[in-house]
Coordinates of C-alpha atoms and ligand atoms in Angstrom, one line a residue:
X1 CA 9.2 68.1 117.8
X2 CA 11.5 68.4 114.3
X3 CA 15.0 66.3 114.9
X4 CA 18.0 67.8 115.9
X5 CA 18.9 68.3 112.0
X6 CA 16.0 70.6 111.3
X7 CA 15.2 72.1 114.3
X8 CA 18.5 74.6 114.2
X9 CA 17.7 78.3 113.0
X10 CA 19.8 80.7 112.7
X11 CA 19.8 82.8 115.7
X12 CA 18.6 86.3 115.7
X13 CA 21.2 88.6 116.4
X14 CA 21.5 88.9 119.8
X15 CA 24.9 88.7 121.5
X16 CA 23.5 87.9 124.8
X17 CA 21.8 84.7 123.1
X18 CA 25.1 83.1 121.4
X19 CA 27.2 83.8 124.3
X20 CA 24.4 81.8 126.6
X21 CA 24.5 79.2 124.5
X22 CA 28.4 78.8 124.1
X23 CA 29.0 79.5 128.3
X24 CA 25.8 77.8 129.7
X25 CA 25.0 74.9 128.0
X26 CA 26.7 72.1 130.6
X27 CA 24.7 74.4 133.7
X28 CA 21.3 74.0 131.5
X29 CA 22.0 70.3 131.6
X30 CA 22.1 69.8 134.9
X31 CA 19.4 72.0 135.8
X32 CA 17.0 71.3 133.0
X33 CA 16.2 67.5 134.0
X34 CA 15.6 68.6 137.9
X35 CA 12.6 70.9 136.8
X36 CA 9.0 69.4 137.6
X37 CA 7.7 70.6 133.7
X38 CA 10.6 68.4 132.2
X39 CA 8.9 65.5 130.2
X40 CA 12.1 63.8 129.9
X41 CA 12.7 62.1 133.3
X42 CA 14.5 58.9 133.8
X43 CA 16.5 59.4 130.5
X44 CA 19.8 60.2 129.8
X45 CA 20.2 64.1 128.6
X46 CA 22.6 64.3 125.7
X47 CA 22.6 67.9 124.7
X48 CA 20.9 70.8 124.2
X49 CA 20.5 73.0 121.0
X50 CA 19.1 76.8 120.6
X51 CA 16.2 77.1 118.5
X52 CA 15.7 81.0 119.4
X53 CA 17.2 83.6 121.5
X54 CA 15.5 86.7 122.5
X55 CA 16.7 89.6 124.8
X56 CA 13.8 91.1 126.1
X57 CA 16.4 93.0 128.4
X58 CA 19.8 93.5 127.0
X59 CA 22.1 92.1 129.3
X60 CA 24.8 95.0 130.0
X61 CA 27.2 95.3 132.5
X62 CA 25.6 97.2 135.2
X63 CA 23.1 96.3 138.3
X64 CA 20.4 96.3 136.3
X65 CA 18.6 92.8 135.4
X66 CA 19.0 90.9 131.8
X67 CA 16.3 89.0 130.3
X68 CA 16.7 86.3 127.8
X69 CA 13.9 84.4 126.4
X70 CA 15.5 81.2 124.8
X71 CA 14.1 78.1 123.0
X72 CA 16.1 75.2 123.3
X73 CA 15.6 71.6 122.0
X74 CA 16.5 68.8 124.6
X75 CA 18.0 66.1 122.7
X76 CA 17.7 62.4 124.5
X77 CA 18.5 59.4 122.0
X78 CA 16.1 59.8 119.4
X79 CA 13.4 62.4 120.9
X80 CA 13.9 65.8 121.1
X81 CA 11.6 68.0 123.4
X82 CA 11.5 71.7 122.7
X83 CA 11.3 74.1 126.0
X84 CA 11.0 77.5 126.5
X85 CA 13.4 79.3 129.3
X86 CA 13.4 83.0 130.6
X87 CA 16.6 83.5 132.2
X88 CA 17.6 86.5 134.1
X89 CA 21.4 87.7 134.2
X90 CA 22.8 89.6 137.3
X91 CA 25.8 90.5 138.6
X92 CA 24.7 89.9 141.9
X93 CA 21.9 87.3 143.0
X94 CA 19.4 89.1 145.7
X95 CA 19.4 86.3 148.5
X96 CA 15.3 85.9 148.0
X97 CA 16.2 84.4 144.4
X98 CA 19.4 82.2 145.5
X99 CA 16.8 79.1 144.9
X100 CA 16.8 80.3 141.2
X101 CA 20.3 80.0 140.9
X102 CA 21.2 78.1 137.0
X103 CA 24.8 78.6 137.7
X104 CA 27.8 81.2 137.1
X105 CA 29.4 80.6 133.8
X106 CA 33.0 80.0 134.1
X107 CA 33.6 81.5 130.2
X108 CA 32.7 83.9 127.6
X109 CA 30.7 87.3 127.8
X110 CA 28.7 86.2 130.9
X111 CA 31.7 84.9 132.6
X112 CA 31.0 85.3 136.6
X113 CA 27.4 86.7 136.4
X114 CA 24.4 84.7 137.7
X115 CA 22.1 83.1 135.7
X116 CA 18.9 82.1 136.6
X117 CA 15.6 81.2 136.5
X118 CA 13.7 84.4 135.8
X119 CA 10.1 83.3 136.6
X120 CA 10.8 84.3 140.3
X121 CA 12.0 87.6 139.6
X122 CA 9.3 90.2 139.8
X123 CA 11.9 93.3 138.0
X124 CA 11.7 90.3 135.0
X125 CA 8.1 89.3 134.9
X126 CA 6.7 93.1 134.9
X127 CA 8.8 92.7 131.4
X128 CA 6.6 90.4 130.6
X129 CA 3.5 92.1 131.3
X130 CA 4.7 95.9 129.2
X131 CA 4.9 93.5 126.5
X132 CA 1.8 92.0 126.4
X133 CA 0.4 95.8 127.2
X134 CA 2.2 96.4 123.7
X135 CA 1.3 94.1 121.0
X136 CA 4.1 93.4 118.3
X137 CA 7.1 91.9 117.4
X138 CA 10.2 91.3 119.2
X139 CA 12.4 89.3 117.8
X140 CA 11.3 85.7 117.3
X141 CA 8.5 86.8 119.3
X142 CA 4.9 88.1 118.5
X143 CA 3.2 89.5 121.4
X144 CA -1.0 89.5 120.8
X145 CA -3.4 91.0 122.5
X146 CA -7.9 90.1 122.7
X147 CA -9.5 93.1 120.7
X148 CA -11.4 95.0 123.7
X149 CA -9.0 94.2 126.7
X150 CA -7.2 96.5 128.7
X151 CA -3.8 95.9 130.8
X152 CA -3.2 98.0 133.6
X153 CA 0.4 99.3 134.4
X154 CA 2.3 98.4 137.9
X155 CA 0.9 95.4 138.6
X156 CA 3.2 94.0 141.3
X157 CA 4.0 89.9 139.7
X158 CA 4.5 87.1 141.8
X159 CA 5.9 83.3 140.7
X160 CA 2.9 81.0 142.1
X161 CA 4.2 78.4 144.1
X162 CA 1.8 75.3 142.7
X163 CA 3.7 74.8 139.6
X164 CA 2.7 71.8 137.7
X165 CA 3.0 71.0 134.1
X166 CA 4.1 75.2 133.2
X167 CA 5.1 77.9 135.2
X168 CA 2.7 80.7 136.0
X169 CA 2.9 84.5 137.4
X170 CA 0.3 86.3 139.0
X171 CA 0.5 90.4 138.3
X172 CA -1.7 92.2 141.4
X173 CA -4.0 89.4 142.1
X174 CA -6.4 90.4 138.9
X175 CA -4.0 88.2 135.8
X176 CA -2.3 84.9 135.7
X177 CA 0.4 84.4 132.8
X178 CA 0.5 80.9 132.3
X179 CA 4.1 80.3 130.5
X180 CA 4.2 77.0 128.8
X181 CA 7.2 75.0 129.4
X182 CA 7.5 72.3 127.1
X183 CA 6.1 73.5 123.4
X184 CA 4.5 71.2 121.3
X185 CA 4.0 72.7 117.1
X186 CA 1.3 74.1 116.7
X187 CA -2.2 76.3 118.2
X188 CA -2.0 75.2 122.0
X189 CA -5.9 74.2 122.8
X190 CA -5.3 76.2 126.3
X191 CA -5.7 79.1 124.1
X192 CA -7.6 78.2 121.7
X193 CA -10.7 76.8 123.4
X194 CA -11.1 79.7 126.3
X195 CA -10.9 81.9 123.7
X196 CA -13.8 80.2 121.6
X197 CA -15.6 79.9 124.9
X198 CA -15.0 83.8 125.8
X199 CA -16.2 84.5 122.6
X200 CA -19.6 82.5 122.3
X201 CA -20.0 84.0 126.0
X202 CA -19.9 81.2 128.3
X203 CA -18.9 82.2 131.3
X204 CA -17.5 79.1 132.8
X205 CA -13.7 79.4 132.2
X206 CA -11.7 82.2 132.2
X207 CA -11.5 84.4 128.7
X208 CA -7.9 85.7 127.2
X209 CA -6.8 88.6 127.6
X210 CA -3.4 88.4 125.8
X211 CA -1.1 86.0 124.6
X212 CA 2.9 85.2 122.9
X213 CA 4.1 82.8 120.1
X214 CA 6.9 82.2 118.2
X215 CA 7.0 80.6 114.8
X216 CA 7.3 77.3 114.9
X217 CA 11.0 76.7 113.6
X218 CA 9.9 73.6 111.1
X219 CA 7.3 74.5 109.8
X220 CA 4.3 73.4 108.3
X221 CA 0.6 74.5 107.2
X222 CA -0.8 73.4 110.7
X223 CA 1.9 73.8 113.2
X224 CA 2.8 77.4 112.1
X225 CA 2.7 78.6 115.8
X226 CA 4.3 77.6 118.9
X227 CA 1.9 79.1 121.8
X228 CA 4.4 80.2 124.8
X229 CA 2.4 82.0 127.2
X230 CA -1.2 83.3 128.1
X231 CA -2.7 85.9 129.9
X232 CA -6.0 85.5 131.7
X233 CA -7.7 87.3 134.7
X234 CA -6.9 85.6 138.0
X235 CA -9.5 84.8 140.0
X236 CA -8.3 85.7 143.1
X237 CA -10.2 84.1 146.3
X238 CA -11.5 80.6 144.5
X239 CA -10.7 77.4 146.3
X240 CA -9.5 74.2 143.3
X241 CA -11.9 71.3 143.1
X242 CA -9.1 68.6 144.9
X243 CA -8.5 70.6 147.7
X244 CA -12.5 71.2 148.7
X245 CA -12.8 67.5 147.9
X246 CA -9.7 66.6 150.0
X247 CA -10.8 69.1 153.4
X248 CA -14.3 67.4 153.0
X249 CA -13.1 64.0 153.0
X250 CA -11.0 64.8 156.0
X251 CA -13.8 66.5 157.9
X252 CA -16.3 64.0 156.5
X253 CA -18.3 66.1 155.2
X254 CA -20.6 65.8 151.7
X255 CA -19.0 67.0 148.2
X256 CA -22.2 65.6 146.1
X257 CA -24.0 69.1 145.9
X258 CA -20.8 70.7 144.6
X259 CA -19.7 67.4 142.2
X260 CA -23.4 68.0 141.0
X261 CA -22.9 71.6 140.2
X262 CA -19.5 70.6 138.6
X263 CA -21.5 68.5 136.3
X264 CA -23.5 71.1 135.5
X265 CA -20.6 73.1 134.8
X266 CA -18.7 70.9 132.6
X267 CA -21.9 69.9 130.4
X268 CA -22.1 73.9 130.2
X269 CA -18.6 73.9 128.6
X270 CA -19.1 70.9 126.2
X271 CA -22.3 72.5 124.9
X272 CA -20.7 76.1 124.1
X273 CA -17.5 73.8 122.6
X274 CA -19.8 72.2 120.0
X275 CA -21.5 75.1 119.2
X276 CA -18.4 76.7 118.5
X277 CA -16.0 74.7 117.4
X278 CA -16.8 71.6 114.5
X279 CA -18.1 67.8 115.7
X280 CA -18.2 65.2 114.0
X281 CA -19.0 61.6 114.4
X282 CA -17.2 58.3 115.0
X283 CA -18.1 54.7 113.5
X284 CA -17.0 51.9 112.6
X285 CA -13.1 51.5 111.6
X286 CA -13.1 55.1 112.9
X287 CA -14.2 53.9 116.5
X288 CA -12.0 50.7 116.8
X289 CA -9.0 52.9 115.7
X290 CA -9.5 54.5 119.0
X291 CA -9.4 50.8 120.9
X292 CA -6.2 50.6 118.9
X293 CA -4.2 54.0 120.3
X294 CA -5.6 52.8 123.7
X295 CA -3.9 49.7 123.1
X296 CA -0.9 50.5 121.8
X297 CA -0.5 53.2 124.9
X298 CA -1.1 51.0 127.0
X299 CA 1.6 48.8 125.5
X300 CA 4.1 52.0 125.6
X301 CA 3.2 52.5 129.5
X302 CA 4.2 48.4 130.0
X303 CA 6.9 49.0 128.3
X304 CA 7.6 51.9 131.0
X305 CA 6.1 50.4 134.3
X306 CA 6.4 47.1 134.8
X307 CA 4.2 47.1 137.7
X308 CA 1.2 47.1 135.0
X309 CA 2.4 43.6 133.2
X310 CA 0.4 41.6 135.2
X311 CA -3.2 43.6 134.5
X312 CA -1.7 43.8 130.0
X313 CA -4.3 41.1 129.2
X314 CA -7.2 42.4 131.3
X315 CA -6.6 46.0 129.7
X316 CA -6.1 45.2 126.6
X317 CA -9.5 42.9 126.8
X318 CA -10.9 46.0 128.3
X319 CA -10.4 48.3 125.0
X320 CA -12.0 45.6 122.9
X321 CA -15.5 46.8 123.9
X322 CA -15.0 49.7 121.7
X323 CA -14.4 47.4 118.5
X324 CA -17.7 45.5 119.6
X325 CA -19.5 49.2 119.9
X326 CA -17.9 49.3 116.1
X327 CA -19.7 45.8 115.3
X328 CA -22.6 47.1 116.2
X329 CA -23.4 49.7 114.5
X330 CA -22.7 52.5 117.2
X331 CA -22.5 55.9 116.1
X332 CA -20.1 57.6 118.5
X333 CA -20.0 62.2 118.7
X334 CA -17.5 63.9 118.9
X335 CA -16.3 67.1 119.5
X336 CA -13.6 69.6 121.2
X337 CA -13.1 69.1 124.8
X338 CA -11.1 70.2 127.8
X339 CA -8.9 66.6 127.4
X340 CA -7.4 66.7 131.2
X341 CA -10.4 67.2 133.3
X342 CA -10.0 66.5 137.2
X343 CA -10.9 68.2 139.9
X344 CA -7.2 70.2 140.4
X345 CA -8.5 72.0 136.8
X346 CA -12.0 73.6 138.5
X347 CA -12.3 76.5 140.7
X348 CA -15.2 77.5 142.8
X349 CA -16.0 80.9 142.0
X350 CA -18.8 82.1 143.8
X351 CA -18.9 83.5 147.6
X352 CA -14.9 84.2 147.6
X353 CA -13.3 82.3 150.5
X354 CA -12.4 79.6 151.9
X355 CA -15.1 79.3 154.8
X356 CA -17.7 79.5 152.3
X357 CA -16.4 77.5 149.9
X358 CA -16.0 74.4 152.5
X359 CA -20.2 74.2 152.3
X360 CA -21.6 71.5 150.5
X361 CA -24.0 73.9 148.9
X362 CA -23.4 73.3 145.1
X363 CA -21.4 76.8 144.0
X364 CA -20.2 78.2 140.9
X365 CA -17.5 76.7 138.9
X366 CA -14.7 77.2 136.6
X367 CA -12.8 75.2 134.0
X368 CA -9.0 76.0 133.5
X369 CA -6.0 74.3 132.2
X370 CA -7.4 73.2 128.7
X371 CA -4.0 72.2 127.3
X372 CA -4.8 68.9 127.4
X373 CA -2.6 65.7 128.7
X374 CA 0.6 68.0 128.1
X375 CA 2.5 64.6 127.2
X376 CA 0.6 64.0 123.7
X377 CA 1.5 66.0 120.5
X378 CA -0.8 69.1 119.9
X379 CA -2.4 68.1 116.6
X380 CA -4.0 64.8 118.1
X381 CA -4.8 66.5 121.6
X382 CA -7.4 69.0 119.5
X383 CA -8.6 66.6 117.4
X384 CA -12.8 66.2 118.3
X385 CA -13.1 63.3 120.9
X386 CA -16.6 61.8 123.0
X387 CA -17.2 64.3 125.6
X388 CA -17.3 60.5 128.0
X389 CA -13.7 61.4 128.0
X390 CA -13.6 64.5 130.1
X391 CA -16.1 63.1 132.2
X392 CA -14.2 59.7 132.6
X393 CA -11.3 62.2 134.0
X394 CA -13.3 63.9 136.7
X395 CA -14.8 60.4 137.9
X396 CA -11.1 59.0 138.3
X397 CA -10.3 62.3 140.6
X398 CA -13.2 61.7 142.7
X399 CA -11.8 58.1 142.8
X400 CA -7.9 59.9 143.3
X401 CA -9.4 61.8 146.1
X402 CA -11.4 59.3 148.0
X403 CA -8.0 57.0 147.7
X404 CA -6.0 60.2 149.0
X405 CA -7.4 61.4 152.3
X406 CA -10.5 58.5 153.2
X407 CA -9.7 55.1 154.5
X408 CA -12.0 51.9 154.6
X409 CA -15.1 51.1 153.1
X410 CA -16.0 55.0 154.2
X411 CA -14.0 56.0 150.6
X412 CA -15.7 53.7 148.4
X413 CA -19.0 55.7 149.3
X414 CA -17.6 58.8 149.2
X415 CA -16.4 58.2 145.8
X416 CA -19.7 56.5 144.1
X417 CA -21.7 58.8 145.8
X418 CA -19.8 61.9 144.0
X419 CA -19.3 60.2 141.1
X420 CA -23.1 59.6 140.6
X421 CA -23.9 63.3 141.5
X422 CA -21.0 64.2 138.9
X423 CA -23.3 62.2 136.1
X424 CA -26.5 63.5 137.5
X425 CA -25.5 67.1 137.2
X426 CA -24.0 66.8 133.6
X427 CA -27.6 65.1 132.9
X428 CA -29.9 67.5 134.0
X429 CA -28.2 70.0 132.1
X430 CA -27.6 68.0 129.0
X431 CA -30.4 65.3 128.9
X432 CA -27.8 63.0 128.5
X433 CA -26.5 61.1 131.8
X434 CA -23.3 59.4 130.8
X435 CA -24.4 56.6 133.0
X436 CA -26.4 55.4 129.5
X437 CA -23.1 54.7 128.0
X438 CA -21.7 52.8 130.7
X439 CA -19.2 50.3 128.7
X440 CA -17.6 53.7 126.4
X441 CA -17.4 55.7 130.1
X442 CA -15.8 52.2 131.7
X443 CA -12.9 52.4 128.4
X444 CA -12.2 56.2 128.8
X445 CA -11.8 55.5 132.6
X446 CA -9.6 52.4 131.6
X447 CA -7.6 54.4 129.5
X448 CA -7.1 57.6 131.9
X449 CA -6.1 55.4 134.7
X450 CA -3.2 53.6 132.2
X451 CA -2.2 58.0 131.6
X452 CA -2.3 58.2 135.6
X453 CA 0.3 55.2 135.9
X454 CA 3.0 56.7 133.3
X455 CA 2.0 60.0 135.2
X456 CA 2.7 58.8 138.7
X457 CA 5.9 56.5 137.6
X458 CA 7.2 59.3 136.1
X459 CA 6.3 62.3 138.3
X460 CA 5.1 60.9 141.7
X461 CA 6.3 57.5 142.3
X462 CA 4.5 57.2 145.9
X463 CA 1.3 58.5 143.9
X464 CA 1.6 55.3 141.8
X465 CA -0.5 53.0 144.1
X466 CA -3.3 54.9 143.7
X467 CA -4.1 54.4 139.6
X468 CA -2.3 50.9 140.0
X469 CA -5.8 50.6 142.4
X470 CA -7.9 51.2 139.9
X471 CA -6.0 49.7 137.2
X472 CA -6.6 46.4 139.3
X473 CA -10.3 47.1 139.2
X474 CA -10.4 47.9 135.7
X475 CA -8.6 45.1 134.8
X476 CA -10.1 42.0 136.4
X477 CA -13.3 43.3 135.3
X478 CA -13.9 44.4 131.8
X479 CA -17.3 43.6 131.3
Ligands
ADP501 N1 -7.5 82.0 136.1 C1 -7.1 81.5 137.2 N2 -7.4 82.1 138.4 C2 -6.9 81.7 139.6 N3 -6.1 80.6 139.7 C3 -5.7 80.0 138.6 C4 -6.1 80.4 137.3 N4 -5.6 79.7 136.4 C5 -4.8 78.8 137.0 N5 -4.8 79.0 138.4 C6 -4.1 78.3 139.4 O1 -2.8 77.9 138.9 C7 -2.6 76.5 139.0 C8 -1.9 76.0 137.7 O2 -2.6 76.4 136.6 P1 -2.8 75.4 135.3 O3 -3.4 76.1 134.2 O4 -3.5 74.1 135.8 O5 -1.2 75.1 135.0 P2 -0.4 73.7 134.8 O6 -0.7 73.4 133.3 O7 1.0 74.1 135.1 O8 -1.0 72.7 135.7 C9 -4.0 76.0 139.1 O9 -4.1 74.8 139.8 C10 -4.8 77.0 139.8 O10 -4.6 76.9 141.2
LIG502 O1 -2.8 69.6 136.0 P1 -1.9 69.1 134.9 O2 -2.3 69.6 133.6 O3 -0.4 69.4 135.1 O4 -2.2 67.5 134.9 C1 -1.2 66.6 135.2 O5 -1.0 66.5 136.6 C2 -2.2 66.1 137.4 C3 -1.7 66.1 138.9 O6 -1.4 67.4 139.3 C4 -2.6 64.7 137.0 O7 -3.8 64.5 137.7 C5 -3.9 63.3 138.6 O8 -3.7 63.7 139.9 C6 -4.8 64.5 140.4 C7 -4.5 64.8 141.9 O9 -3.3 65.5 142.0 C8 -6.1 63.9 140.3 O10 -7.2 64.8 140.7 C9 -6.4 63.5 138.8 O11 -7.6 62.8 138.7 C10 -5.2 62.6 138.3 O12 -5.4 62.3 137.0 C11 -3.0 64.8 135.5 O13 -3.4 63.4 135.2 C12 -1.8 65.2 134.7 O14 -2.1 65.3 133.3

């Protein structure tokens, strides 16, 4: 994101906005830091600045709701993180929203009244939703809509629960709005690639239906847009990959007819995204410039987690097989891809429920969440990259899951055995078995399981064991 110095617009005019920003600053700064999305654990907060202020709700003195959509910029030393907020404004606080509570400010026009987290609010998110029904302007705001999709009217919203890296709202069981928390400049690829996926008619991830942006306050010929939220259909029944992987591991039953099918289902993806969208390929100086950004994250994620010193020499002799590839003459494809891909970001589709979803029996899948690791800067998360990548991501979640819910030598098997039905599944539907590129698929692991360790130390220390496991693998190993 822009510094401090550029990223200050004026503000449209909206009282509501200003007076926020003068009376709830401090509150923001106390609550900002304790929310799962915010990227900036474990540093000191200095400040927040308003980038944009919208009141999709005026905020008037009766019992009736306010809603403010603000952009602020986190400042923390030198980084600043842009987020987006929706903030309510009541009088009175129903109790079923106390948890939302930001705070009471003790000054200016809000002086007394509650503000707080609006994503809970139902009166708030059907705001939402008339928007997106409406296509236009509001504000700094431009609400879009898919040519040839209809929004029904009344749908009853509700937060869900699993929030992660964003916040989403489900309206009636048939949308989900996915409302992106901290922005990166630019076309998010969670839009983007769905929608070029919808519209070459694969089936295997759910199309748009409607979507908001801002203007990017700085900027520039690429990162025009900010991407703020995204309207899909829900599919309502599906069971996610690591929690059918997790309830078979506990019941000991087989998951290598489904990981197969998920193979399947991911090569399905990669082969629409490269019809679609441009490839390109990778060689020489090209290819050993990706050893170096391993490399130098790795050194960042040292630099962050001590715990990894030890296995620094190991890694970093690990992401030297890529500059031999280089040597060598290898000629590397790329392309778009998902860029996150585990098994919390499939859903099983077919045979809605539960029971029928705990069979080993293959199923239908669906890819979602294709923001990519939300941590890196939008323009290099949709540059092209070797499809090994995504593939690498669902073979460490098999490996996540195994170290999660199966004990003893019992894991190790349930893991290779998935793992291999992952490849063989992307090969029959492909002709290419990623197994054939075993020292490229062996870096992109190394690499994903050096993200997991930042991941964990920042988000989940008692997770951390669990890529440190592999990391000592990965490490002592390289060959
Ligand atoms: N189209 C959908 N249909 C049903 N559930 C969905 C859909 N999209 C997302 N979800 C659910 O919402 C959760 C969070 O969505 P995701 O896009 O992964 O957000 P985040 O980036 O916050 O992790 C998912 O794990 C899944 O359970
Ligand atoms: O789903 P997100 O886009 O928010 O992705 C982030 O969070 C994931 C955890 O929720 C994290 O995934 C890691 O944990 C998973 C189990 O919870 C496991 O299946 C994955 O293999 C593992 O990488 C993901 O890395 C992070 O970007």
């Amino acid at each position: 994101m822009p510094d401090s110095s550029t990223s200050r617009i004026a503000l449209p005019d909206t009282a509501g906005g200003a007076a926020l920003l003068h009376s709830i600053g401090p509150m923001l700064t106390s609550w900002l830091p304790r929310q799962r999305w915010f990227a900036g654990k474990g540093r000191p907060l200095d400040g927040l600045t308003l980038a944009a202020a919208t009141e999709l709700l005026p905020v008037a003195g009766g019992p009736a709701p306010g809603l403010l959509h603000l952009l602020v910029t986190a400042h923390q030393g030198r980084t600043t993180d842009c987020y987006q907020l929706l903030l309510g404004v009541r009088h009175v606080l129903p109790p079923v929203l106390a948890p939302a509570l930001i705070g009471r400010p003790e000054e200016g026009a809000l002086r007394g009244m509650c503000v707080y987290d609006a994503v809970p609010d139902p009166r708030l998110t059907s705001v939402l939703l008339e928007r997106l029904r409406a296509p236009g302007r509001l504000g700094a705001l431009g609400f879009r809509r898919e040519p040839g999709t209809a929004i029904p009217s009344g749908l009853v919203p509700r937060p869900l629960r699993s929030e992660q890296s964003n916040s989403s709202v489900v309206y009636g069981d048939t949308f989900i709005l996915k409302l992106f928390r901290r922005l990166s400049p630019g076309l998010n690829p969670d839009l983007e690639l769905p929608l070029a996926l919808a519209r070459a008619g694969c089936r295997q991830a759910p199309a748009p239906v409607a979507w908001f942006e801002a203007e990017n306050p700085v900027r520039t010929d690429t990162d025009a847009t900010l991407t703020l939220g995204i309207l899909q259909p829900y599919l309502a029944g599906t069971s996610d990959g690591w929690q059918l992987a997790l309830r078979a591991l506990a019941a000991g039953r087989e998951f290598h007819r489904s990981a197969f099918e998920l193979g399947r289902a991911t090569a399905a993806v990669h082969t629409a995204l490269a019809a679609a969208l441009p490839t390109s390929v990778l060689a020489g100086a090209e290819l050993t410039a990706v050893a170096e950004e391993m490399t130098e994250r790795l050194e960042r994620a040292v630099e962050a987690v001590p715990a990894l010193r030890p296995y620094r020499p190991g890694l970093r002799e690990a992401f030297r097989a890529v500059a031999t590839l280089a040597r060598t003459g290898h000629q590397c494809p790329v392309q778009r891809i998902h860029g996150d891909l585990h098994l919390g970001q499939v859903l099983r589709t077919d045979a809605v429920g539960v029971d029928a979803h705990d069979k080993d029996d293959g199923g239908s899948w669906a890819l979602i969440d294709f923001e990519g690791e939300p941590a890196v800067p939008i323009a290099e998360r949709r540059r092209p990259q070797p499809v090994l990548r995504d593939v690498a991501g669902m073979l460490r979640s098999f490996d996540y899951a195994a170290c999660q819910r199966g004990s003893g030598d019992r894991r190790h098997r349930w893991a290779a055995a998935n793992r291999a039905a992952y490849c063989a599944g992307y090969a029959s539907a492909t002709g290419a078995d990623p197994h054939a590129q075993a020292a490229l698929l062996r870096v992109y692991e190394t690499d994903k399981a050096v993200y997991e360790v930042l991941y964990e130390a920042r988000h989940r220390p008692n997770w951390l064991p669990i890529p440190m496991a592999a990391i000592r693998r990965l490490a002592q190993d390289p060959k």
